[in-house]
Coordinates of C-alpha atoms and ligand atoms in Angstrom, one line a residue:
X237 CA -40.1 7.2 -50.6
X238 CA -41.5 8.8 -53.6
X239 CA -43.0 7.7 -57.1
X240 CA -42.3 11.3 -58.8
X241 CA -38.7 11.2 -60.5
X242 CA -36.2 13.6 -59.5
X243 CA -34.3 16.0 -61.4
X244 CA -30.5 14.9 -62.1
X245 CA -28.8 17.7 -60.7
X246 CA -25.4 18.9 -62.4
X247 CA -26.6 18.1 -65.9
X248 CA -27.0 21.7 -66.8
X249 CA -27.0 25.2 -65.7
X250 CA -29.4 26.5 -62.8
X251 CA -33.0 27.1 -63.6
X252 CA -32.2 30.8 -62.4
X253 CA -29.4 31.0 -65.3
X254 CA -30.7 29.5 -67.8
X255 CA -33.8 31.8 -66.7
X256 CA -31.8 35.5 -66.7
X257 CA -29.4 34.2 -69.7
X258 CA -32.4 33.8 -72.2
X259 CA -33.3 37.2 -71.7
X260 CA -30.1 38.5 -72.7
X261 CA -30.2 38.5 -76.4
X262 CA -26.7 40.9 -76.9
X263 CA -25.4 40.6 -74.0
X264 CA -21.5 42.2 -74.3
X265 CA -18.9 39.7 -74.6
X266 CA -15.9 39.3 -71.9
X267 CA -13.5 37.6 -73.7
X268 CA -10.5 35.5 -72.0
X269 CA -7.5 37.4 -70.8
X270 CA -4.6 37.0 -73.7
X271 CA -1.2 38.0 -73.3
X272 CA -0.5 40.6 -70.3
X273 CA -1.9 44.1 -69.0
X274 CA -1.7 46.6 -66.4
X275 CA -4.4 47.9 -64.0
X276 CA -4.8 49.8 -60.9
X277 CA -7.0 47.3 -59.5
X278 CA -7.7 43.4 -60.3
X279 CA -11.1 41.7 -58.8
X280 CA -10.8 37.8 -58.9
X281 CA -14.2 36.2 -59.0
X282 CA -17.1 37.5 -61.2
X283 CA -20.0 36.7 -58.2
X284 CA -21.9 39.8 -56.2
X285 CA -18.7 40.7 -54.2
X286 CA -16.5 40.8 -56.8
X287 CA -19.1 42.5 -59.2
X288 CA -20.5 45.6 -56.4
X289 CA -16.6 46.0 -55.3
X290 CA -16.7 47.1 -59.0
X291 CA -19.0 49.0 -58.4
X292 CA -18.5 51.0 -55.5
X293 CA -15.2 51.4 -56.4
X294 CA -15.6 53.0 -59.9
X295 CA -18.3 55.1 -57.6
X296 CA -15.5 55.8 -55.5
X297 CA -12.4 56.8 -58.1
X298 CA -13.8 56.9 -61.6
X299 CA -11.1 57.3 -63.6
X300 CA -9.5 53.8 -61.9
X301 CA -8.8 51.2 -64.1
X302 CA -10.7 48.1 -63.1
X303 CA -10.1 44.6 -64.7
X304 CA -12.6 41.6 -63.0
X305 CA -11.5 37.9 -63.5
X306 CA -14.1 35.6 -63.7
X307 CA -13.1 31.9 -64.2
X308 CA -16.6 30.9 -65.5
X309 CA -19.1 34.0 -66.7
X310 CA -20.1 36.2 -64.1
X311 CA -22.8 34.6 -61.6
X312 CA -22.1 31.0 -62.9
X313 CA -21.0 30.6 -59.5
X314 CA -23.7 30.4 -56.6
X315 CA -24.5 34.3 -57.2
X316 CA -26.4 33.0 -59.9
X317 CA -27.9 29.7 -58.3
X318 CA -29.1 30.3 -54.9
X319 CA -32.2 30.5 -53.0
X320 CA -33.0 34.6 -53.4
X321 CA -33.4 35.5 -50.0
X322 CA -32.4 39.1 -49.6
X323 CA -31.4 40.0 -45.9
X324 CA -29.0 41.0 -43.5
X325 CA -27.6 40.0 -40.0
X326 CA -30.2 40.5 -37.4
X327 CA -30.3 37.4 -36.3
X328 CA -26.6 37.7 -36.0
X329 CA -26.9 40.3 -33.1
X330 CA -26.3 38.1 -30.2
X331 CA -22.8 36.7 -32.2
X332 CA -22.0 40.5 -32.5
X333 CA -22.9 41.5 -29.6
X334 CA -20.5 39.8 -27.8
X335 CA -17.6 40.2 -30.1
X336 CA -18.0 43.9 -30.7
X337 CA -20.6 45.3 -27.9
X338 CA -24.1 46.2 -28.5
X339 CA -24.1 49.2 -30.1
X340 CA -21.3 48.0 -32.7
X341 CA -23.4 45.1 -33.2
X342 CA -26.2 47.6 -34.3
X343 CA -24.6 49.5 -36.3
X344 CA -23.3 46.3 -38.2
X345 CA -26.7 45.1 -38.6
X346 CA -28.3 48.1 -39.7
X347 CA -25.3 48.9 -42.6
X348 CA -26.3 45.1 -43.8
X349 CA -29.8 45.8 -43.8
X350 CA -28.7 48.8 -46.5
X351 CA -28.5 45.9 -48.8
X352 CA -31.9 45.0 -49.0
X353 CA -33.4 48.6 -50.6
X354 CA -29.9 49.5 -51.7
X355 CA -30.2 46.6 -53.9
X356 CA -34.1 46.9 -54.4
X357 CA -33.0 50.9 -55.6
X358 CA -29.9 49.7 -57.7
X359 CA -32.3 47.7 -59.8
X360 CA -34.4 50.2 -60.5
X361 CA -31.6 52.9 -61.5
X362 CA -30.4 50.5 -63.8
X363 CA -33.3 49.1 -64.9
X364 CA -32.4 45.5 -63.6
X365 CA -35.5 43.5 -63.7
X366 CA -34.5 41.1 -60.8
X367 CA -38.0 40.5 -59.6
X368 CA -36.9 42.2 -56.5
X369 CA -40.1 42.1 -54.1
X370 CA -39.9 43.3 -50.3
X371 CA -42.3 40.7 -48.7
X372 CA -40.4 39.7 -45.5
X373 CA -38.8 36.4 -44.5
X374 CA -40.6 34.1 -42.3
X375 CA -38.6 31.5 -40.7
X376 CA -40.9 28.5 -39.1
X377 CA -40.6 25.7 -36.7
X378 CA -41.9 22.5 -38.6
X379 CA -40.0 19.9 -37.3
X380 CA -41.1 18.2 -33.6
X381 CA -37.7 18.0 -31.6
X382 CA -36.1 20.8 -33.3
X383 CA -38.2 23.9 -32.5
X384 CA -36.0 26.9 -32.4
X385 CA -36.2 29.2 -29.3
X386 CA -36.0 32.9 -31.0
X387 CA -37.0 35.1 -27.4
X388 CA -33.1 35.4 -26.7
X389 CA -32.3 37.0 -30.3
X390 CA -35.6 38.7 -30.1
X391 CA -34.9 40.2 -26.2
X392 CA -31.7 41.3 -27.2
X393 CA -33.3 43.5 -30.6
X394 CA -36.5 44.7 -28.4
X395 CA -33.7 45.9 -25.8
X396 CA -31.5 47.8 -28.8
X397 CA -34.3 49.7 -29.5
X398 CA -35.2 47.4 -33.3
X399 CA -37.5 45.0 -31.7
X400 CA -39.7 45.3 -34.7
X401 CA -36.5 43.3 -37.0
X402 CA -37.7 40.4 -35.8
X403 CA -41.4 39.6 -34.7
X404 CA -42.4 36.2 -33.3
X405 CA -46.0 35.1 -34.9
X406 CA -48.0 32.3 -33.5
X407 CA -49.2 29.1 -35.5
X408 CA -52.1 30.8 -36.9
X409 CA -50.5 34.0 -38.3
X410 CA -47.7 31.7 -39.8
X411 CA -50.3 29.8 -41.4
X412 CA -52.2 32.9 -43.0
X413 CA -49.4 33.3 -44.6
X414 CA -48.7 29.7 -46.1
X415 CA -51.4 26.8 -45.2
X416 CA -49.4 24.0 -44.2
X417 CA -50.2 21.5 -41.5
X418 CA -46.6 21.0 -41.3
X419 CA -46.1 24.4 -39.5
X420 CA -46.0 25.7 -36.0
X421 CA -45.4 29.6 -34.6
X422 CA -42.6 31.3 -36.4
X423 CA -40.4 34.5 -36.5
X424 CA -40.9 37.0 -39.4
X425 CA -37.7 39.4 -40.8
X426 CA -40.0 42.2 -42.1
X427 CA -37.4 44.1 -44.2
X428 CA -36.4 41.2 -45.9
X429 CA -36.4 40.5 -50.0
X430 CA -36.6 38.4 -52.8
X431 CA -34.8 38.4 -55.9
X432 CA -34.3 36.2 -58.9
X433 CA -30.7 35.9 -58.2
X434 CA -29.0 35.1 -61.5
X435 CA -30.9 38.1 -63.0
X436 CA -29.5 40.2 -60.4
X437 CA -25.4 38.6 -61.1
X438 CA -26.0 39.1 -64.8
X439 CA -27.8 42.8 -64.0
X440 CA -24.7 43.8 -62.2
X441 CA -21.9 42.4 -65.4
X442 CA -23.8 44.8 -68.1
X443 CA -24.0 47.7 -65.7
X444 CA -20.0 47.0 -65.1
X445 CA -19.6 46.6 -69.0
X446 CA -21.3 49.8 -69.5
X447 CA -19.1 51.5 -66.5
X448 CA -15.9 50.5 -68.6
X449 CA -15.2 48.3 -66.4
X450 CA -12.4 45.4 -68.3
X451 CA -14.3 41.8 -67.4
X452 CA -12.6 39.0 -68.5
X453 CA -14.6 35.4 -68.1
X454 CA -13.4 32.0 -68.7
X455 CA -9.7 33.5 -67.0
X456 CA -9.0 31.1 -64.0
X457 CA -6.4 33.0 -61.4
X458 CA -3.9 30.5 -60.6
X459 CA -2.0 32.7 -58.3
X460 CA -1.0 36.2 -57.0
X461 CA 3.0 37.2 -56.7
X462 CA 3.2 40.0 -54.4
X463 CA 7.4 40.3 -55.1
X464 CA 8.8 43.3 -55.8
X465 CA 6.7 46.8 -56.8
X466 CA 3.2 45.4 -58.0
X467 CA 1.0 42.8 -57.9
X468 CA 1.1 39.9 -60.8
X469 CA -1.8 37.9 -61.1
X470 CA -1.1 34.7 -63.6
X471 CA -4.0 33.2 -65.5
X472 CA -4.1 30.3 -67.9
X473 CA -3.3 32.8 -70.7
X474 CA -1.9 35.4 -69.6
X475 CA -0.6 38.1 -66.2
X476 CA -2.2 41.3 -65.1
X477 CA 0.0 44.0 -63.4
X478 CA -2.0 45.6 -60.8
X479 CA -1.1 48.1 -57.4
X480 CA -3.7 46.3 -55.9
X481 CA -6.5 43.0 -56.0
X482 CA -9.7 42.0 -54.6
X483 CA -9.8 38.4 -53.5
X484 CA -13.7 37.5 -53.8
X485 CA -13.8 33.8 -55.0
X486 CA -16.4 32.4 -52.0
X487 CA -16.2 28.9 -51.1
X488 CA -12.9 28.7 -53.5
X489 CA -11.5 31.0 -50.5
X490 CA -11.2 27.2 -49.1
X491 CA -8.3 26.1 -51.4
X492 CA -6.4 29.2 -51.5
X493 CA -2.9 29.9 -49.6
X494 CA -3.5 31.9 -46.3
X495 CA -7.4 31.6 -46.2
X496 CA -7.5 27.6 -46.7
X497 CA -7.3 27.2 -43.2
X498 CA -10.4 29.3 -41.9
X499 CA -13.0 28.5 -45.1
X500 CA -14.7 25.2 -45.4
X501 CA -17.0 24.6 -48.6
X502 CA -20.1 23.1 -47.9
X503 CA -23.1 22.1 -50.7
X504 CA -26.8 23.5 -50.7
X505 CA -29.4 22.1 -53.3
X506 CA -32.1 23.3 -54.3
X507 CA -34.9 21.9 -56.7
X508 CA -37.8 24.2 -58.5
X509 CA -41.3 22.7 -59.4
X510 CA -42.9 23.0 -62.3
X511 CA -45.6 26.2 -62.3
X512 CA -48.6 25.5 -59.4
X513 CA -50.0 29.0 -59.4
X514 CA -53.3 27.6 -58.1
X515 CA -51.9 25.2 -55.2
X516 CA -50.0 28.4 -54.1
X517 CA -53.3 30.0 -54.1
X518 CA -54.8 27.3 -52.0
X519 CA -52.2 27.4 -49.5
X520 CA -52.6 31.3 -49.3
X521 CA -48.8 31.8 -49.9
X522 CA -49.8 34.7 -52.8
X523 CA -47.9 37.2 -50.7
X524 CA -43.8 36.4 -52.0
X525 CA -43.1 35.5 -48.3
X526 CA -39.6 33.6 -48.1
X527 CA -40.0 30.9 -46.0
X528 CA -37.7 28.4 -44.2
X529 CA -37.3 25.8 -41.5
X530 CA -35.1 26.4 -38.2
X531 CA -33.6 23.1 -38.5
X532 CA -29.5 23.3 -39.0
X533 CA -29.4 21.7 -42.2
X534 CA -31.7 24.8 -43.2
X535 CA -34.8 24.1 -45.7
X536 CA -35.4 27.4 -47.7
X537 CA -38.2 28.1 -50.0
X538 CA -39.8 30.7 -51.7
X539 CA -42.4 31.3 -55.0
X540 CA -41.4 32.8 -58.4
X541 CA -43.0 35.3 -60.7
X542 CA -44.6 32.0 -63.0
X543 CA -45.9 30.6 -59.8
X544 CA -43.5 27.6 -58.8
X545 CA -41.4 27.2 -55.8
X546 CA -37.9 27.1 -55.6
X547 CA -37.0 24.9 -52.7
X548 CA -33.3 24.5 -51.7
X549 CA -31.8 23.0 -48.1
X550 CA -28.1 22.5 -46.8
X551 CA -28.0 19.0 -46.9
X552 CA -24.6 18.8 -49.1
X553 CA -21.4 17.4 -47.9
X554 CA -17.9 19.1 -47.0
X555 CA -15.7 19.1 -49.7
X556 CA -12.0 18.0 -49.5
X557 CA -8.9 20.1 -49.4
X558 CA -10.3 23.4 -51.0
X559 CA -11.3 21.2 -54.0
X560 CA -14.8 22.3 -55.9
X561 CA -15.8 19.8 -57.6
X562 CA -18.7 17.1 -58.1
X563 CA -19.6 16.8 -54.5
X564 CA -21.2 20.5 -54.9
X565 CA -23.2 20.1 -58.0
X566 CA -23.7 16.2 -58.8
X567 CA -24.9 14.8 -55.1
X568 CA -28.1 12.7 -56.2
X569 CA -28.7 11.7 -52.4
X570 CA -28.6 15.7 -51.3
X571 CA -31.4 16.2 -54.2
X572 CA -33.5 13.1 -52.4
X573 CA -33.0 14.8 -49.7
X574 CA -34.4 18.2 -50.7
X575 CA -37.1 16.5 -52.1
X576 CA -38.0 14.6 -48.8
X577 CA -37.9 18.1 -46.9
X578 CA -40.1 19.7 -49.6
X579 CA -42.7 16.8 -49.0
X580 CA -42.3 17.1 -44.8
X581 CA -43.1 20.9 -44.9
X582 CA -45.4 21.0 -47.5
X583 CA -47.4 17.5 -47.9
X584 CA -50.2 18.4 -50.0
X585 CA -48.1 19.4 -52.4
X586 CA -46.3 15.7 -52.7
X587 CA -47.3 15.3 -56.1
X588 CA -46.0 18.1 -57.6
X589 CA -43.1 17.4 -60.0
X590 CA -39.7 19.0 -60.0
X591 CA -38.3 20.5 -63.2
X592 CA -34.9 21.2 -62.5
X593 CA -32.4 20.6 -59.7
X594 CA -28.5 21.9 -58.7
X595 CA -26.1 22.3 -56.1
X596 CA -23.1 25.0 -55.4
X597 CA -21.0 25.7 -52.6
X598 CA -21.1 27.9 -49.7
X599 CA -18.5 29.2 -47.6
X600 CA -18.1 28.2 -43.9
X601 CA -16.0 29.4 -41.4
X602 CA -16.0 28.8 -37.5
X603 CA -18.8 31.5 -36.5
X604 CA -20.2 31.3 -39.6
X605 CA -19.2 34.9 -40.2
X606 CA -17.5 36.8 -43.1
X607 CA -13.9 37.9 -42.8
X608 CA -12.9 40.8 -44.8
X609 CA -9.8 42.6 -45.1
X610 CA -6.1 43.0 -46.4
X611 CA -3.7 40.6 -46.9
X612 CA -0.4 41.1 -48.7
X613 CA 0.8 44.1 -47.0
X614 CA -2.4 46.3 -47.8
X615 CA -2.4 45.1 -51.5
X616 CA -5.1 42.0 -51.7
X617 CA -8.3 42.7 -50.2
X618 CA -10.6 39.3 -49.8
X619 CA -14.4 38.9 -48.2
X620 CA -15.6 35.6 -47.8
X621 CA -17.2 33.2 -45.6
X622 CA -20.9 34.3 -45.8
X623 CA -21.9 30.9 -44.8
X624 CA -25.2 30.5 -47.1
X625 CA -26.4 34.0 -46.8
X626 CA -24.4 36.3 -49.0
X627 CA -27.0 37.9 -51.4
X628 CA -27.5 40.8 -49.0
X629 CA -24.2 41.0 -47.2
X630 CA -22.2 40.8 -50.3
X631 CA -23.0 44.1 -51.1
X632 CA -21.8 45.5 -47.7
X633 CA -18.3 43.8 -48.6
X634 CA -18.6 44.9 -51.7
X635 CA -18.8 48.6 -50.5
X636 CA -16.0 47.6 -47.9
X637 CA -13.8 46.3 -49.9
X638 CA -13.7 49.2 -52.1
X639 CA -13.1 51.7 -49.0
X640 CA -10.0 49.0 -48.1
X641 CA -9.0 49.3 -51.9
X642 CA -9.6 53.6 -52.1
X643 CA -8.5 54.2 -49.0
X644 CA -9.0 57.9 -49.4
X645 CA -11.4 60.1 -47.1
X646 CA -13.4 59.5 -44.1
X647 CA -13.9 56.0 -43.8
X648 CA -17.4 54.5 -42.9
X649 CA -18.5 51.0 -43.3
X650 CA -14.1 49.8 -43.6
X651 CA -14.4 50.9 -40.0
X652 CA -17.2 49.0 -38.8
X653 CA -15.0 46.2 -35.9
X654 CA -15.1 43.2 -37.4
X655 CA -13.5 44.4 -40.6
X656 CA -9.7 42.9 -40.4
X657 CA -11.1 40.4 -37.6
X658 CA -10.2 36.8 -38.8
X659 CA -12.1 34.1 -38.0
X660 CA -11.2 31.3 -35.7
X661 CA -8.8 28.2 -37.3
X662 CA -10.5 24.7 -38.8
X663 CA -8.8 21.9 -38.3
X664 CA -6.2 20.6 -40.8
X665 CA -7.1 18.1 -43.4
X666 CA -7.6 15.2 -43.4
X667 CA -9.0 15.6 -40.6
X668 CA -11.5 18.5 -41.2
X669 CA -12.7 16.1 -44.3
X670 CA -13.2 13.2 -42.1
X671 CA -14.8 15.2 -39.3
X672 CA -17.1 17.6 -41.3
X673 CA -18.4 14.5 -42.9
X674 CA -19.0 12.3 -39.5
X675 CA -20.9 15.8 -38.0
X676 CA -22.7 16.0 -41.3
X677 CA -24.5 12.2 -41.0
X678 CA -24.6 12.8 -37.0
X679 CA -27.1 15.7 -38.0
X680 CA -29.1 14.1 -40.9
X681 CA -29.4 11.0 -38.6
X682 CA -30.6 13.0 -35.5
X683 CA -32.9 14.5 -38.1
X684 CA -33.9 11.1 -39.4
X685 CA -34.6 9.6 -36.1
X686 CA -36.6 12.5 -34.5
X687 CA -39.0 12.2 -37.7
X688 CA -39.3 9.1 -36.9
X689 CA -40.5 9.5 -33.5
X690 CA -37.5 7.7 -32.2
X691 CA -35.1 9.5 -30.4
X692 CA -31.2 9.9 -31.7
X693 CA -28.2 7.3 -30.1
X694 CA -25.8 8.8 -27.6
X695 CA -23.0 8.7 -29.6
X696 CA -25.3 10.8 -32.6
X697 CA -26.1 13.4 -30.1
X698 CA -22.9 13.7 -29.1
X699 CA -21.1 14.3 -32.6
X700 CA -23.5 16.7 -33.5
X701 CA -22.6 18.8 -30.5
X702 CA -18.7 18.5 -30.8
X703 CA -18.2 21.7 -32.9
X704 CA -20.1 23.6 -30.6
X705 CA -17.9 21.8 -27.4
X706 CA -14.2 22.8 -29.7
X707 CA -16.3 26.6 -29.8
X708 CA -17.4 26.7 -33.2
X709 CA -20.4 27.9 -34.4
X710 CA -21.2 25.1 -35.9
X711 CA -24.2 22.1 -35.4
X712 CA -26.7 22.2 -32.2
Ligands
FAD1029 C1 -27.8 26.5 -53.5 C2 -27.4 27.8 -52.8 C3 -28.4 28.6 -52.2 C4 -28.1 29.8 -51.6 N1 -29.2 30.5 -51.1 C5 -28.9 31.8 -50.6 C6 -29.9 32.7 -50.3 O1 -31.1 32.4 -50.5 N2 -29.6 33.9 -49.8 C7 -28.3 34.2 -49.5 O2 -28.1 35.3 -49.0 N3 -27.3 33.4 -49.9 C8 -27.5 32.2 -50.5 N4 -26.5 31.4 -50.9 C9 -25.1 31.9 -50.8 C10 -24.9 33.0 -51.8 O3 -25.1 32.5 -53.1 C11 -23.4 33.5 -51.7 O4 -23.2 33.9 -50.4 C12 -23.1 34.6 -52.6 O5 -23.5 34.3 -53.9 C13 -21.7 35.0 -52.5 O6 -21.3 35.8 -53.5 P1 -19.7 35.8 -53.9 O7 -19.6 36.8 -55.0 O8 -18.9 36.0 -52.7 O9 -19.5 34.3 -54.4 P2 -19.7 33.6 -55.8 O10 -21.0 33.9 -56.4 O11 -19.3 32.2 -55.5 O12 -18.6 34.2 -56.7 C14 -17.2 33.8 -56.6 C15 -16.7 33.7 -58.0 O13 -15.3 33.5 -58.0 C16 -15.0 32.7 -59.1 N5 -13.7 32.2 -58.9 C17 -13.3 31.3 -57.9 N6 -12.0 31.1 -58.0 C18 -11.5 31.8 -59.0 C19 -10.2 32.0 -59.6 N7 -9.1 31.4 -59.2 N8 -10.1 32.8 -60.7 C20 -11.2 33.5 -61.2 N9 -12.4 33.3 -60.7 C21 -12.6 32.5 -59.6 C22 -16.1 31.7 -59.1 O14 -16.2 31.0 -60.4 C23 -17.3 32.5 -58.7 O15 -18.1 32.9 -59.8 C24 -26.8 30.2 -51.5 C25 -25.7 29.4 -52.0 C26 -26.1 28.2 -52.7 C27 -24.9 27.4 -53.3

């Protein structure tokens, strides 16, 4: 298929880490958690929600005492790995539409949009370099068989009055922005970002540090006891007292008592190319457009400051029974994969080489939609389930999570209607393994065949359509 070597993925941090951690030359420690303490409020999971439920809640009550858990450093999770693509949910409206009604649905998907400058403005108060740059996403139909039809979605915005969210452009436009054969018409998110994500994690832990805010890293939470007046949280070395927690551990969410069932981990890889500042020029793509496919097994790529691309797709496999392991950082196939879609979309640049490759997990559940809110009797707070896109909408669970936690005043975005809404039950294992696994080859193969020219067996077809048929939100 290819004669440039791949990346082994796994064998080290993400480029994006290893990136925003070499600029930090005295970076404030976060030690492990020894021996017990008491807080007002514990945060499990060092990642953006975690980290801007910090912050909005030390916003929110000053004098609180906050303590964040992290069982790794803060953004060695996918907050600092992922693609970079800042946005919110417009195309969700039609899900949210018909859960919540149409005006709900806008005022859901305008308070996510508040992420893109809110984070854009963050940065700049704090003087966070994350190379945030407001250049709009452009999603593209590349792959014959598969075109995406966008005129529903884009009816239902023109009709809400925020028709200019999303804007179809033809062939030619899409090409202005990034030469490749490969492309066809597209749909463009104008308000949409990029950042370099890990820069942005490790932005948010010194800001926290700096707050006061107590961060403790390398401090797994094993479990929260909810007996008797307060919370205890246990780690490996010691137990934090707290009135109340904040449950934001992402794809972990999978393996944890009373979420387990609605959360399924999923893996996305991404490669990065060494620098090409004059193919990029070539191809016209000088503009810091994010760009991706509107297959299901989404490609996503966008350029960096030093001129490479960062190219990443969701072509992992489920994991098993909550467990995070290998399958989401080590897959060599998922990297050959990657690399194949980086070549389809953009052939002339097949001789490019790839510096560095990884994987992480993302969080899945039935509509593909978070769920936040309390658990526990009003004392644990979680968010999860951002299903691959989390860099924007963290930061609206962040600031919901600390209205759940505060509680105090008029509340705003804690009473938008799908806060407390659970999402729908996955099947029980083994059987969510065994079938997440068959629907994952029924897609890849459909894909396969359909690049082939051929087109895809019965029994392909109809596995790739059974989530949709059992009224998930899920496959074609
Ligand atoms: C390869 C890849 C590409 C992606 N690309 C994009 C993109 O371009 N745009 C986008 O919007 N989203 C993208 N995502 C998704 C995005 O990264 C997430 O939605 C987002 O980072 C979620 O933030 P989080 O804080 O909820 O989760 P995380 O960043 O996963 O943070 C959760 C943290 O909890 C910690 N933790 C878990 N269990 C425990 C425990 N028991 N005790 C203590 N700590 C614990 C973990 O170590 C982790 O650091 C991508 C994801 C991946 C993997």
């Amino acid at each position: 298929m290819t004669d440039v070597a791949l990346p082994t993925p796994g064998a080290a941090r993400s480029w994006w880490l290893r990136e925003a951690l070499a600029t930090e030359t005295d970076a404030d420690a976060a030690p492990p958690l020894i021996g017990e303490i008491d807080a007002d409020v514990a945060i499990i999971g060092g990642g953006y929600t975690g980290m801007w439920a910090a912050w909005f809640l030390a916003e929110r009550a000053p004098g609180a005492r906050i303590v964040l858990l992290e069982q790794d450093i803060c953004g060695g999770g996918p907050s600092g790995r992922n693609g970079g693509f800042l946005h919110g949910w417009w195309e969700q409206i039609g899900y949210l539409s018909a859960h919540y009604g149409a005006d709900a649905a806008l005022a859901i998907a305008r308070e996510a949009d508040e992420a893109v400058d809110g984070i854009g403005d963050w940065c700049e108060e704090h003087g966070v370099d994350a190379w945030f740059r407001k250049a709009g996403y452009l999603r593209v139909n590349a792959f014959p068989g598969r075109e995406a039809d966008w005129r529903g979605t884009v009816d239902q915005l023109r009709a809400l009055g925020a028709g200019e969210q999303l804007v179809p452009i033809d062939a030619t436009a899409v090409r202005r922005v990034c030469a490749s054969p490969a492309f066809g018409d597209g749909l463009m998110m104008p308000t949409a970002a990029s950042i370099q994500p890990a820069r942005l994690a490790r932005g948010l832990r010194r800001v926290l540090l700096e707050r006061g805010i107590r961060i403790h890293e390398s401090t797994r939470v094993g479990s929260i006891a909810s007996g008797g007046g307060r919370l205890q949280l246990a780690t490996e070395g010691g137990r934090v007292f707290a009135d109340q927690a904040v449950l934001a551990v992402n794809a972990w969410a999978s393996g944890w008592p009373g979420f387990r069932s609605r959360v399924l981990a999923w893996g996305s890889y991404m490669v990065v190319t060494e620098p090409i500042p004059d193919l990029l020029e070539e191809l016209g793509w000088t503009g810091g457009e994010l760009l991706s496919d509107s297959r299901f097994t989404i490609s996503y790529f966008r350029t960096t400051r030093d001129g490479r691309i960062a190219f990443g797709a969701g072509v992992g496999a489920a994991g098993y029974g909550g467990r995070i392991g290998r399958t989401f950082t080590h897959d060599r196939q998922a990297i050959s994969r990657v690399a194949a879609n980086f070549r389809h979309l953009l052939p002339m640049l097949r001789d490019v080489r790839f510096e560095d490759a990884w994987g992480g997990p993302i969080d899945i559940t039935g509509h593909r939609f978070p769920e936040i809110g309390s658990s526990h009797g009003g004392r644990v707070h979680f968010a999860h389930g951002f299903a691959g896109n989390g860099a924007g909408p963290s930061r609206l669970a962040g600031r919901i999570l600390a209205e759940l936690v505060d509680g105090r005043g008029p509340s705003s975005v804690a009473a938008l209607p799908f806060v407390g809404r659970r999402q729908p039950f996955l099947p029980p294992e083994p059987l969510r393994f065994v079938g997440a696994r068959m629907i994952r080859e029924a897609l890849i193969r459909e894909d396969d065949a359909l690049d082939a020219g051929r087109r895809p067996g019965v029994l392909v077809r109809a596995i790739a359509r059974l989530p949709r048929l059992l009224g998930y939100k899920l496959g074609h």
